[in-house]
N, CA, C and O atoms as a DFTB+ gen file, in Angstrom:
416 C
 N C O
     1  1       0.726      -1.734       0.001
     2  2       0.315       0.345      -0.250
     3  2       0.500       1.044      -0.041
     4  3      -0.299       1.933       0.255
     5  1       2.303       1.156      -0.059
     6  2       3.232       2.400       0.343
     7  2       2.961       2.399      -1.568
     8  3       4.016       2.607      -2.168
     9  1       2.282       2.287      -2.071
    10  2       2.673       2.490      -3.691
    11  2       1.844       3.614      -3.969
    12  3       0.674       3.308      -3.742
    13  1       1.978       4.937      -4.417
    14  2       1.362       6.321      -4.517
    15  2       1.476       6.230      -6.241
    16  3       2.295       5.685      -6.980
    17  1       0.275       7.016      -6.489
    18  2       0.029       7.574      -8.006
    19  2       1.408       9.278      -7.593
    20  3       1.631       9.899      -6.554
    21  1       1.822       9.373      -8.642
    22  2       2.935      10.297      -8.604
    23  2       3.864      10.485      -9.911
    24  3       4.527       9.696     -10.584
    25  1       3.616      11.918      -9.978
    26  2       2.795      12.842     -11.629
    27  2       4.811      12.284     -11.949
    28  3       4.996      11.786     -13.059
    29  1       5.759      12.368     -11.260
    30  2       7.148      11.798     -11.407
    31  2       7.753      10.575     -12.054
    32  3       8.854      10.362     -12.561
    33  1       6.259       9.566     -11.801
    34  2       7.219       8.188     -12.423
    35  2       6.697       8.297     -13.968
    36  3       7.293       7.873     -14.958
    37  1       4.885       9.266     -13.916
    38  2       5.092       9.613     -15.686
    39  2       5.646      10.466     -16.080
    40  3       5.263      10.791     -17.204
    41  1       6.498      11.098     -15.649
    42  2       7.785      12.276     -15.903
    43  2       8.915      11.398     -16.418
    44  3       9.667      11.783     -17.314
    45  1       9.031      10.048     -15.754
    46  2      10.282       9.126     -15.866
    47  2      10.064       8.211     -17.131
    48  3      10.875       8.214     -18.058
    49  1       8.844       7.366     -17.125
    50  2       8.366       6.817     -18.208
    51  2       8.426       7.843     -19.042
    52  3       9.229       7.416     -19.872
    53  1       8.121       8.918     -19.393
    54  2       8.218      10.053     -20.817
    55  2      10.134      10.241     -21.407
    56  3      10.722      10.354     -22.482
    57  1      10.538      10.174     -19.788
    58  2      11.543      10.328     -20.693
    59  2      12.757      10.060     -20.823
    60  3      13.752      10.760     -21.010
    61  1      12.453       8.107     -20.612
    62  2      12.516       6.972     -20.878
    63  2      12.454       7.081     -22.767
    64  3      13.241       7.127     -23.712
    65  1      11.280       7.080     -22.563
    66  2      10.886       7.022     -23.945
    67  2      11.079       8.124     -25.456
    68  3      10.641       8.312     -26.591
    69  1      12.156       8.662     -24.360
    70  2      12.445       9.862     -24.805
    71  2      13.829       9.188     -25.211
    72  3      14.035       9.094     -26.421
    73  1      14.816       8.699     -24.323
    74  2      15.400       8.318     -24.446
    75  2      15.814       7.322     -25.442
    76  3      16.746       7.197     -26.237
    77  1      15.158       6.906     -25.227
    78  2      14.701       5.301     -27.083
    79  2      14.391       5.219     -28.174
    80  3      14.468       4.238     -28.913
    81  1      13.755       6.917     -28.525
    82  2      14.281       7.092     -29.487
    83  2      15.258       8.491     -29.981
    84  3      15.152       9.054     -31.071
    85  1      15.944       8.759     -29.189
    86  2      17.471       9.218     -29.291
    87  2      18.398       8.234     -29.303
    88  3      19.549       8.626     -29.500
    89  1      18.236       7.044     -29.147
    90  2      18.786       6.117     -29.016
    91  2      18.655       4.976     -30.507
    92  3      19.476       4.118     -30.833
    93  1      17.963       5.164     -30.877
    94  2      17.381       4.549     -32.402
    95  2      17.667       5.961     -33.204
    96  3      17.564       5.466     -34.327
    97  1      17.861       6.913     -33.384
    98  2      17.980       7.996     -33.492
    99  2      19.621       8.479     -34.369
   100  3      20.049       9.282     -35.199
   101  1      20.099       7.287     -33.440
   102  2      21.292       7.575     -33.461
   103  2      22.691       6.501     -33.629
   104  3      23.879       6.788     -33.778
   105  1      21.960       5.083     -33.529
   106  2      21.948       4.402     -34.048
   107  2      21.810       4.066     -35.888
   108  3      22.422       3.226     -36.549
   109  1      20.549       5.295     -36.429
   110  2      20.514       4.762     -37.316
   111  2      21.476       5.816     -37.851
   112  3      22.372       5.324     -38.538
   113  1      21.530       7.374     -37.687
   114  2      22.618       8.247     -38.273
   115  2      24.269       7.443     -38.124
   116  3      24.980       7.866     -39.036
   117  1      24.872       6.625     -37.404
   118  2      25.629       5.678     -36.740
   119  2      25.513       4.605     -38.427
   120  3      26.544       4.143     -38.917
   121  1      24.482       4.437     -38.916
   122  2      24.272       3.866     -40.038
   123  2      24.293       4.053     -41.154
   124  3      24.810       3.473     -42.109
   125  1      23.213       5.610     -40.929
   126  2      23.980       6.116     -42.383
   127  2      25.182       6.256     -42.834
   128  3      25.663       5.749     -43.847
   129  1      25.945       7.341     -41.647
   130  2      27.358       7.003     -42.054
   131  2      28.121       6.134     -42.980
   132  3      28.530       6.361     -44.119
   133  1      28.241       4.805     -42.023
   134  2      29.162       3.656     -42.081
   135  2      28.431       3.181     -44.642
   136  3      29.155       2.601     -45.452
   137  1      27.027       3.721     -44.938
   138  2      26.737       2.926     -46.163
   139  2      27.736       3.708     -46.962
   140  3      28.273       4.733     -46.542
   141  1      27.945       3.199     -48.076
   142  2      28.926       3.780     -48.965
   143  2      28.409       3.667     -50.079
   144  3      29.042       3.448     -51.111
   145  1      26.811       3.850     -49.968
   146  2      26.013       3.893     -51.299
   147  2      25.248       5.698     -50.537
   148  3      25.272       5.153     -49.434
   149  1      24.912       6.556     -50.348
   150  2      24.841       7.411     -49.024
   151  2      25.277       8.786     -50.240
   152  3      25.783       8.464     -51.315
   153  1      25.162       9.435     -50.097
   154  2      25.038      10.532     -51.931
   155  2      26.340      11.254     -50.967
   156  3      26.002      11.238     -49.784
   157  1      27.262      11.668     -51.099
   158  2      28.492      12.769     -50.933
   159  2      27.859      13.661     -50.229
   160  3      28.209      14.001     -49.099
   161  1      27.064      14.026     -50.726
   162  2      26.337      15.362     -50.020
   163  2      25.287      15.226     -48.818
   164  3      24.892      16.312     -48.393
   165  1      24.906      14.396     -48.363
   166  2      24.508      14.159     -47.182
   167  2      25.757      13.771     -46.107
   168  3      25.242      14.158     -45.058
   169  1      26.757      13.373     -45.825
   170  2      27.780      14.091     -45.151
   171  2      27.863      14.096     -44.326
   172  3      27.936      13.274     -43.413
   173  1      27.878      15.511     -44.505
   174  2      28.419      16.324     -44.115
   175  2      26.949      16.799     -43.097
   176  3      27.124      17.296     -41.985
   177  1      25.523      16.560     -43.670
   178  2      24.381      16.206     -42.596
   179  2      24.367      15.513     -41.764
   180  3      24.377      15.991     -40.630
   181  1      24.341      14.243     -41.925
   182  2      25.313      12.816     -41.524
   183  2      25.301      13.676     -39.812
   184  3      24.658      13.967     -38.804
   185  1      27.076      13.765     -40.832
   186  2      28.246      13.944     -39.578
   187  2      27.646      14.715     -38.212
   188  3      27.511      14.063     -37.176
   189  1      27.205      16.491     -38.278
   190  2      26.090      17.627     -37.817
   191  2      25.365      16.711     -37.207
   192  3      25.428      16.751     -35.978
   193  1      24.692      15.893     -37.678
   194  2      23.351      15.335     -36.435
   195  2      23.080      15.072     -35.639
   196  3      21.890      14.826     -35.443
   197  1      25.103      13.703     -36.353
   198  2      25.743      12.489     -35.208
   199  2      26.063      13.075     -33.603
   200  3      25.674      12.732     -32.486
   201  1      27.058      14.233     -34.163
   202  2      27.504      15.828     -32.988
   203  2      26.860      15.614     -32.391
   204  3      27.174      14.975     -31.386
   205  1      25.523      16.012     -32.617
   206  2      24.137      17.182     -32.763
   207  2      23.837      15.812     -31.348
   208  3      23.573      16.307     -30.252
   209  1      23.875      14.432     -31.397
   210  2      23.605      12.817     -31.007
   211  2      24.065      12.705     -29.783
   212  3      23.719      12.575     -28.609
   213  1      25.246      12.833     -30.694
   214  2      25.678      12.705     -28.717
   215  2      26.536      13.519     -27.133
   216  3      27.132      13.366     -26.067
   217  1      25.678      14.850     -28.619
   218  2      26.438      16.056     -27.008
   219  2      24.935      16.411     -26.937
   220  3      24.929      17.641     -26.992
   221  1      23.890      16.058     -26.861
   222  2      22.326      16.124     -26.246
   223  2      22.562      16.428     -25.482
   224  3      22.022      17.442     -25.041
   225  1      23.988      15.458     -24.459
   226  2      23.472      15.712     -22.912
   227  2      23.493      17.106     -22.508
   228  3      22.606      17.714     -21.909
   229  1      24.775      17.599     -22.967
   230  2      25.732      18.784     -22.570
   231  2      24.440      20.227     -23.026
   232  3      23.875      21.052     -22.307
   233  1      24.384      19.964     -24.578
   234  2      23.016      21.089     -24.629
   235  2      22.453      20.608     -24.607
   236  3      22.394      20.262     -25.787
   237  1      21.119      19.679     -23.706
   238  2      20.509      20.346     -22.731
   239  2      20.868      20.417     -21.979
   240  3      19.995      20.963     -21.304
   241  1      21.892      20.220     -21.227
   242  2      21.886      20.587     -19.380
   243  2      22.401      22.079     -19.676
   244  3      22.315      22.702     -18.618
   245  1      23.098      23.213     -21.098
   246  2      23.402      24.652     -20.970
   247  2      22.364      24.726     -20.705
   248  3      21.952      24.926     -19.563
   249  1      21.345      24.511     -22.198
   250  2      20.344      25.261     -22.131
   251  2      19.678      25.169     -20.420
   252  3      19.555      26.031     -19.550
   253  1      19.451      24.166     -20.449
   254  2      18.425      24.077     -19.038
   255  2      18.024      25.200     -17.790
   256  3      17.041      25.711     -17.253
   257  1      20.343      25.197     -17.706
   258  2      20.946      25.995     -16.391
   259  2      20.436      27.766     -17.222
   260  3      19.872      28.657     -16.588
   261  1      20.920      27.882     -19.044
   262  2      21.137      29.272     -19.747
   263  2      19.290      29.831     -18.893
   264  3      19.095      30.676     -18.021
   265  1      18.301      28.955     -19.604
   266  2      17.101      29.477     -19.467
   267  2      16.125      28.539     -18.339
   268  3      14.943      28.214     -18.223
   269  1      16.985      28.408     -17.856
   270  2      15.992      28.652     -16.153
   271  2      15.275      26.714     -16.287
   272  3      15.648      26.037     -15.328
   273  1      14.614      26.141     -17.053
   274  2      14.370      24.818     -17.151
   275  2      14.124      23.495     -17.084
   276  3      14.538      22.556     -17.765
   277  1      12.622      23.618     -15.198
   278  2      13.103      22.281     -15.134
   279  2      11.945      21.718     -15.687
   280  3      11.155      22.145     -16.529
   281  1      12.008      20.496     -14.937
   282  2      11.083      19.408     -15.409
   283  2       9.859      20.008     -16.015
   284  3       9.860      21.234     -15.903
   285  1       8.541      19.390     -16.783
   286  2       7.973      19.410     -17.923
   287  2       8.236      19.878     -18.542
   288  3       7.816      19.456     -19.619
   289  1       9.283      21.376     -18.674
   290  2      10.008      21.812     -19.883
   291  2      10.881      21.461     -20.266
   292  3      11.253      21.645     -21.425
   293  1      11.851      20.463     -18.882
   294  2      12.969      20.323     -19.398
   295  2      12.711      19.143     -20.299
   296  3      13.587      18.897     -21.128
   297  1      11.757      18.461     -20.266
   298  2      11.405      17.081     -20.684
   299  2      10.306      17.651     -22.147
   300  3       9.631      16.831     -22.768
   301  1      10.314      19.138     -22.492
   302  2       9.492      18.981     -23.168
   303  2      10.789      19.753     -24.349
   304  3      10.525      19.732     -25.551
   305  1      11.768      20.220     -24.000
   306  2      12.450      20.466     -24.463
   307  2      13.774      19.674     -25.433
   308  3      14.408      20.060     -26.414
   309  1      13.811      18.256     -24.520
   310  2      14.734      17.226     -24.452
   311  2      13.561      16.165     -26.226
   312  3      14.004      16.048     -27.368
   313  1      12.544      15.791     -25.857
   314  2      11.627      15.612     -26.406
   315  2      11.661      16.021     -27.676
   316  3      11.701      15.111     -28.505
   317  1      11.656      17.435     -28.196
   318  2      11.880      18.546     -29.123
   319  2      12.498      18.487     -30.006
   320  3      12.202      18.660     -31.188
   321  1      14.232      18.017     -29.130
   322  2      15.900      18.331     -29.720
   323  2      16.006      16.852     -30.466
   324  3      16.551      16.827     -31.570
   325  1      15.405      15.389     -29.786
   326  2      15.486      14.279     -30.193
   327  2      14.328      13.953     -31.091
   328  3      14.449      12.972     -31.825
   329  1      13.219      14.658     -31.122
   330  2      12.372      15.107     -32.109
   331  2      13.310      15.465     -33.867
   332  3      13.429      14.982     -34.993
   333  1      13.681      16.414     -33.183
   334  2      14.846      17.015     -34.709
   335  2      15.660      15.954     -35.129
   336  3      15.365      15.750     -36.307
   337  1      16.273      15.407     -34.878
   338  2      17.178      14.864     -34.063
   339  2      16.822      12.993     -35.235
   340  3      17.584      12.350     -35.957
   341  1      15.630      12.820     -34.923
   342  2      14.934      11.860     -35.358
   343  2      14.201      11.483     -37.017
   344  3      14.222      10.522     -37.786
   345  1      13.595      12.829     -36.997
   346  2      12.987      13.586     -38.401
   347  2      14.500      13.459     -39.324
   348  3      14.751      12.472     -40.016
   349  1      15.070      14.189     -39.239
   350  2      15.826      14.027     -39.931
   351  2      17.233      12.864     -40.564
   352  3      17.944      12.764     -41.564
   353  1      16.947      11.890     -38.744
   354  2      17.282      11.145     -39.266
   355  2      16.904      10.095     -40.020
   356  3      17.741       9.375     -40.567
   357  1      14.661       9.760     -40.203
   358  2      14.480       9.017     -40.771
   359  2      14.266       9.444     -42.509
   360  3      14.315       8.584     -43.388
   361  1      14.028      10.899     -42.787
   362  2      14.276      11.691     -44.305
   363  2      15.584      10.887     -44.533
   364  3      15.724       9.889     -45.238
   365  1      16.554      11.566     -43.750
   366  2      17.890      10.257     -44.582
   367  2      18.231       8.527     -45.344
   368  3      18.641       7.933     -46.341
   369  1      17.550       8.348     -43.627
   370  2      17.323       7.376     -44.633
   371  2      15.592       6.261     -45.471
   372  3      15.544       5.082     -45.823
   373  1      14.617       7.229     -45.486
   374  2      14.447       7.386     -46.632
   375  2      14.545       7.842     -48.157
   376  3      14.017       7.396     -49.176
   377  1      15.063       8.468     -48.019
   378  2      15.577       9.561     -49.445
   379  2      16.777       7.884     -49.528
   380  3      16.500       7.285     -50.567
   381  1      17.614       7.330     -48.923
   382  2      18.021       6.349     -49.113
   383  2      17.462       5.156     -49.568
   384  3      17.862       4.334     -50.391
   385  1      16.684       5.204     -49.028
   386  2      15.616       4.033     -49.400
   387  2      15.180       4.138     -51.080
   388  3      15.595       3.500     -52.048
   389  1      14.053       5.345     -50.954
   390  2      14.173       5.131     -52.378
   391  2      14.557       5.512     -52.837
   392  3      13.852       6.028     -53.704
   393  1      15.890       5.777     -52.942
   394  2      16.785       6.209     -53.723
   395  2      17.290       4.762     -54.830
   396  3      17.808       4.723     -55.946
   397  1      16.783       3.586     -53.759
   398  2      17.417       1.989     -54.253
   399  2      16.889       1.398     -54.976
   400  3      17.112       0.677     -55.948
   401  1      15.373       2.114     -53.878
   402  2      13.986       1.337     -55.194
   403  2      14.010       2.113     -56.682
   404  3      14.164       1.562     -57.772
   405  1      13.860       3.208     -56.487
   406  2      14.018       4.101     -57.694
   407  2      14.889       3.166     -58.613
   408  3      14.543       2.719     -59.707
   409  1      16.194       2.934     -57.904
   410  2      17.113       2.186     -59.421
   411  2      17.050       0.524     -59.827
   412  3      17.794       0.072     -60.696
   413  1      16.103      -0.293     -59.116
   414  2      15.538      -1.119     -59.530
   415  2      14.409      -1.371     -60.966
   416  3      13.908      -2.476     -61.171
């Protein structure tokens, strides 16, 4: 009976889901970077977003201290940052796979 509802558990679960999306996005970017059939014009974009993905905790921490963001706003910042990286990784992946389908 000691377990009660608390919003921090909901927040922790959302944070875990954001971290999961971050890891999947990072894996997709590393996979794209290792591809030999990726267009050379996309390589700098992949490298920039892979660097942003690797330094995400540092960037989020700096932004939260500079702007005084805490709790739910910090979670929203993490989700927005991760979503941007994930959308770019997904778009690059779709560009690569659609290019293969058009060639066959």
